[in-house]
Amino acid sequence: MKVNDRGAAPAATRRTQAERTAATRALLIETGRKLFADKGFNEVSTQAIVEAAGVTRGALYHQFDDKVGLFAAVYEQAERQLVEDIARQIVELQPLDPLEAMRVGARLFLDGCAAPDVQQIVLIDAPAVLGWDRWREVGVKYGLGVIEGMLAHAIAEGVVPEQPLRPTAHVLLGALDEAALFVSRAPDRERARTEMDAVCERLISGIAGRG
């Protein structure tokens, strides 16, 4: 019994340390997201991050190499949550057919990108801080599979003609990224959004052979 007790204690300790590490990482990401969204990457210091999170500078550097590393984690979380939220809403809305689901998805993406924290982190800071290649890589990681799935369904249902799946999905993803960037940087965002909705509608109709 004593042997078992001695053997169990280190495992319990390790689990507790792992949980603490995960909690600290989650806290830093949450804090970083709030600060980056509010002030922008360049205006947020590591000192401000650790003070707001209530942790030591050593705790920050134990989790991330530097401020850019933290920002990369924040950006990836924002991108993942954006795509997950869009997918959930499409399921809840139950569009009439796969083509309408694609139209709804495009509108939801632009809606999500209009959120102030997404605009600042995903559209403004991420391309500049991480570089275009890294920014695009994360977008592809989370968004491409969803677009491919919707497009494949539309083709299977006969509402979109047979066409190369991966290249078409890349074109759609790139178009949506550019649409969001255009709207976020427009002096009149409301007008830009109305115009971009019409552009996305024509693009999807064109892929369906209805343009």
Tab-separated table of C-alpha atoms in Angstrom:
chain	number	residue	atom	x	y	z
A	1	MET	CA	0.000	0.000	0.000
A	2	LYS	CA	2.837	2.330	0.844
A	3	VAL	CA	4.518	1.549	-2.468
A	4	ASN	CA	1.340	2.403	-4.342
A	5	ASP	CA	0.980	5.643	-2.418
A	6	ARG	CA	4.550	6.639	-3.213
A	7	GLY	CA	4.032	5.786	-6.857
A	8	ALA	CA	0.788	7.748	-7.138
A	9	ALA	CA	2.072	11.002	-5.696
A	10	PRO	CA	4.467	12.004	-8.533
A	11	ALA	CA	1.786	11.319	-11.180
A	12	ALA	CA	-0.696	13.519	-9.334
A	13	THR	CA	1.950	16.235	-9.049
A	14	ARG	CA	2.727	16.032	-12.754
A	15	ARG	CA	-0.938	16.370	-13.640
A	16	THR	CA	-1.238	19.427	-11.430
A	17	GLN	CA	1.811	21.032	-13.022
A	18	ALA	CA	0.445	20.334	-16.483
A	19	GLU	CA	-2.886	21.857	-15.542
A	20	ARG	CA	-1.170	24.929	-14.150
A	21	THR	CA	0.909	25.305	-17.277
A	22	ALA	CA	-2.175	25.025	-19.481
A	23	ALA	CA	-4.067	27.523	-17.322
A	24	THR	CA	-1.206	30.029	-17.505
A	25	ARG	CA	-1.002	29.676	-21.276
A	26	ALA	CA	-4.759	30.141	-21.661
A	27	LEU	CA	-4.659	33.204	-19.393
A	28	LEU	CA	-1.839	34.797	-21.408
A	29	ILE	CA	-3.655	34.167	-24.686
A	30	GLU	CA	-6.889	35.612	-23.307
A	31	THR	CA	-5.104	38.654	-21.907
A	32	GLY	CA	-3.066	39.141	-25.062
A	33	ARG	CA	-6.160	38.971	-27.223
A	34	LYS	CA	-7.870	41.714	-25.232
A	35	LEU	CA	-4.826	43.975	-25.290
A	36	PHE	CA	-3.942	43.387	-28.952
A	37	ALA	CA	-7.566	43.952	-29.979
A	38	ASP	CA	-7.828	47.164	-27.986
A	39	LYS	CA	-4.466	48.783	-28.735
A	40	GLY	CA	-2.892	46.924	-31.627
A	41	PHE	CA	0.260	44.811	-31.539
A	42	ASN	CA	2.792	47.648	-31.652
A	43	GLU	CA	1.250	49.511	-28.722
A	44	VAL	CA	1.260	46.546	-26.326
A	45	SER	CA	4.407	45.859	-24.293
A	46	THR	CA	5.338	42.583	-22.656
A	47	GLN	CA	5.242	44.400	-19.329
A	48	ALA	CA	1.629	45.410	-19.957
A	49	ILE	CA	0.776	41.805	-20.795
A	50	VAL	CA	2.257	40.274	-17.654
A	51	GLU	CA	0.759	42.974	-15.432
A	52	ALA	CA	-2.704	42.514	-16.930
A	53	ALA	CA	-2.427	38.724	-16.656
A	54	GLY	CA	-1.019	38.860	-13.134
A	55	VAL	CA	1.950	36.626	-13.961
A	56	THR	CA	5.712	37.060	-14.011
A	57	ARG	CA	7.730	37.873	-17.086
A	58	GLY	CA	9.376	34.471	-16.641
A	59	ALA	CA	5.963	32.809	-16.927
A	60	LEU	CA	5.387	34.599	-20.233
A	61	TYR	CA	8.733	33.519	-21.666
A	62	HIS	CA	8.249	29.986	-20.403
A	63	GLN	CA	5.169	29.727	-22.628
A	64	PHE	CA	6.241	31.851	-25.601
A	65	ASP	CA	9.566	32.880	-27.109
A	66	ASP	CA	8.543	36.529	-27.290
A	67	LYS	CA	5.602	38.861	-27.878
A	68	VAL	CA	5.347	37.703	-31.483
A	69	GLY	CA	4.988	34.109	-30.288
A	70	LEU	CA	2.109	35.091	-28.031
A	71	PHE	CA	0.502	37.067	-30.827
A	72	ALA	CA	0.778	34.071	-33.170
A	73	ALA	CA	-1.126	31.956	-30.631
A	74	VAL	CA	-3.744	34.683	-30.227
A	75	TYR	CA	-4.178	34.965	-33.989
A	76	GLU	CA	-4.515	31.221	-34.434
A	77	GLN	CA	-7.162	31.079	-31.711
A	78	ALA	CA	-9.088	33.948	-33.320
A	79	GLU	CA	-8.966	32.295	-36.750
A	80	ARG	CA	-10.036	28.908	-35.376
A	81	GLN	CA	-12.936	30.350	-33.398
A	82	LEU	CA	-14.087	32.414	-36.377
A	83	VAL	CA	-14.295	29.341	-38.618
A	84	GLU	CA	-15.900	27.193	-35.914
A	85	ASP	CA	-18.538	29.851	-35.289
A	86	ILE	CA	-19.350	30.128	-38.993
A	87	ALA	CA	-19.695	26.360	-39.325
A	88	ARG	CA	-21.979	26.234	-36.279
A	89	GLN	CA	-24.211	29.014	-37.575
A	90	ILE	CA	-24.553	27.386	-40.995
A	91	VAL	CA	-25.739	24.180	-39.329
A	92	GLU	CA	-28.216	26.121	-37.205
A	93	LEU	CA	-29.573	28.163	-40.128
A	94	GLN	CA	-30.105	25.076	-42.311
A	95	PRO	CA	-29.832	26.724	-45.749
A	96	LEU	CA	-32.183	25.379	-48.430
A	97	ASP	CA	-29.430	23.948	-50.630
A	98	PRO	CA	-25.605	23.697	-50.778
A	99	LEU	CA	-25.284	26.770	-52.988
A	100	GLU	CA	-27.254	28.857	-50.525
A	101	ALA	CA	-25.035	27.456	-47.761
A	102	MET	CA	-22.018	28.847	-49.617
A	103	ARG	CA	-23.683	32.247	-49.908
A	104	VAL	CA	-24.580	32.199	-46.213
A	105	GLY	CA	-21.035	31.169	-45.339
A	106	ALA	CA	-19.587	34.112	-47.259
A	107	ARG	CA	-21.897	36.569	-45.501
A	108	LEU	CA	-21.137	35.058	-42.095
A	109	PHE	CA	-17.404	35.301	-42.771
A	110	LEU	CA	-17.670	39.001	-43.536
A	111	ASP	CA	-19.903	39.447	-40.476
A	112	GLY	CA	-17.284	37.746	-38.301
A	113	CYS	CA	-14.476	39.817	-39.757
A	114	ALA	CA	-16.401	42.986	-38.887
A	115	ALA	CA	-15.922	42.303	-35.159
A	116	PRO	CA	-13.382	44.838	-33.821
A	117	ASP	CA	-11.054	42.226	-32.303
A	118	VAL	CA	-11.043	40.128	-35.485
A	119	GLN	CA	-10.422	43.200	-37.635
A	120	GLN	CA	-7.463	44.324	-35.548
A	121	ILE	CA	-5.861	40.941	-34.916
A	122	VAL	CA	-6.709	38.879	-37.999
A	123	LEU	CA	-6.890	41.489	-40.749
A	124	ILE	CA	-4.666	44.370	-39.679
A	125	ASP	CA	-1.898	43.074	-37.419
A	126	ALA	CA	-1.459	39.421	-38.394
A	127	PRO	CA	-0.272	39.989	-41.997
A	128	ALA	CA	2.163	42.682	-40.833
A	129	VAL	CA	3.444	40.955	-37.680
A	130	LEU	CA	3.650	37.376	-38.928
A	131	GLY	CA	4.169	37.974	-42.638
A	132	TRP	CA	1.830	37.098	-45.481
A	133	ASP	CA	2.942	33.465	-45.754
A	134	ARG	CA	2.277	32.670	-42.078
A	135	TRP	CA	-0.973	34.636	-42.116
A	136	ARG	CA	-2.163	32.732	-45.155
A	137	GLU	CA	-0.979	29.386	-43.748
A	138	VAL	CA	-3.211	29.708	-40.681
A	139	GLY	CA	-6.153	30.846	-42.783
A	140	VAL	CA	-5.755	27.795	-45.000
A	141	LYS	CA	-5.361	25.509	-41.977
A	142	TYR	CA	-8.776	26.387	-40.581
A	143	GLY	CA	-10.807	27.709	-43.499
A	144	LEU	CA	-9.847	25.631	-46.499
A	145	GLY	CA	-11.331	22.369	-45.227
A	146	VAL	CA	-14.698	23.997	-44.547
A	147	ILE	CA	-14.816	25.558	-48.012
A	148	GLU	CA	-13.751	22.303	-49.675
A	149	GLY	CA	-16.457	20.413	-47.800
A	150	MET	CA	-19.177	22.845	-48.811
A	151	LEU	CA	-17.996	22.888	-52.416
A	152	ALA	CA	-17.784	19.091	-52.580
A	153	HIS	CA	-21.344	18.854	-51.237
A	154	ALA	CA	-22.569	21.346	-53.816
A	155	ILE	CA	-20.914	19.348	-56.603
A	156	ALA	CA	-22.330	16.073	-55.285
A	157	GLU	CA	-25.819	17.596	-55.202
A	158	GLY	CA	-25.473	18.815	-58.790
A	159	VAL	CA	-25.877	22.525	-57.998
A	160	VAL	CA	-22.252	23.191	-58.956
A	161	PRO	CA	-20.687	21.545	-62.030
A	162	GLU	CA	-17.693	19.227	-61.691
A	163	GLN	CA	-14.454	21.192	-61.299
A	164	PRO	CA	-11.075	20.844	-59.565
A	165	LEU	CA	-11.930	20.917	-55.874
A	166	ARG	CA	-8.723	22.120	-54.196
A	167	PRO	CA	-7.894	24.908	-56.702
A	168	THR	CA	-11.467	26.205	-56.621
A	169	ALA	CA	-11.498	26.171	-52.811
A	170	HIS	CA	-8.226	28.119	-52.760
A	171	VAL	CA	-9.699	30.739	-55.084
A	172	LEU	CA	-12.775	31.087	-52.871
A	173	LEU	CA	-10.694	31.348	-49.705
A	174	GLY	CA	-8.422	33.947	-51.260
A	175	ALA	CA	-11.404	35.937	-52.510
A	176	LEU	CA	-13.019	35.934	-49.065
A	177	ASP	CA	-9.769	37.046	-47.415
A	178	GLU	CA	-9.432	39.896	-49.903
A	179	ALA	CA	-13.090	40.817	-49.442
A	180	ALA	CA	-12.627	41.072	-45.677
A	181	LEU	CA	-9.420	43.087	-46.060
A	182	PHE	CA	-11.100	45.450	-48.510
A	183	VAL	CA	-14.064	46.108	-46.217
A	184	SER	CA	-11.882	46.531	-43.105
A	185	ARG	CA	-9.747	49.199	-44.810
A	186	ALA	CA	-12.515	51.049	-46.641
A	187	PRO	CA	-13.288	54.636	-45.555
A	188	ASP	CA	-17.007	53.837	-45.858
A	189	ARG	CA	-17.260	50.295	-44.515
A	190	GLU	CA	-21.040	50.077	-44.796
A	191	ARG	CA	-20.966	50.858	-48.513
A	192	ALA	CA	-17.958	48.608	-49.047
A	193	ARG	CA	-19.747	45.742	-47.319
A	194	THR	CA	-22.871	46.145	-49.474
A	195	GLU	CA	-20.762	46.169	-52.624
A	196	MET	CA	-18.690	43.198	-51.482
A	197	ASP	CA	-21.782	41.127	-50.684
A	198	ALA	CA	-22.826	41.594	-54.314
A	199	VAL	CA	-19.338	40.637	-55.529
A	200	CYS	CA	-19.345	37.435	-53.467
A	201	GLU	CA	-22.816	36.595	-54.753
A	202	ARG	CA	-21.630	36.926	-58.361
A	203	LEU	CA	-18.498	34.885	-57.644
A	204	ILE	CA	-20.476	31.979	-56.159
A	205	SER	CA	-23.040	32.173	-58.960
A	206	GLY	CA	-20.188	32.069	-61.469
A	207	ILE	CA	-18.719	28.929	-59.899
A	208	ALA	CA	-22.179	27.388	-60.119
A	209	GLY	CA	-22.347	28.280	-63.798
A	210	ARG	CA	-25.173	30.748	-63.249
A	211	GLY	CA	-23.262	33.965	-63.762
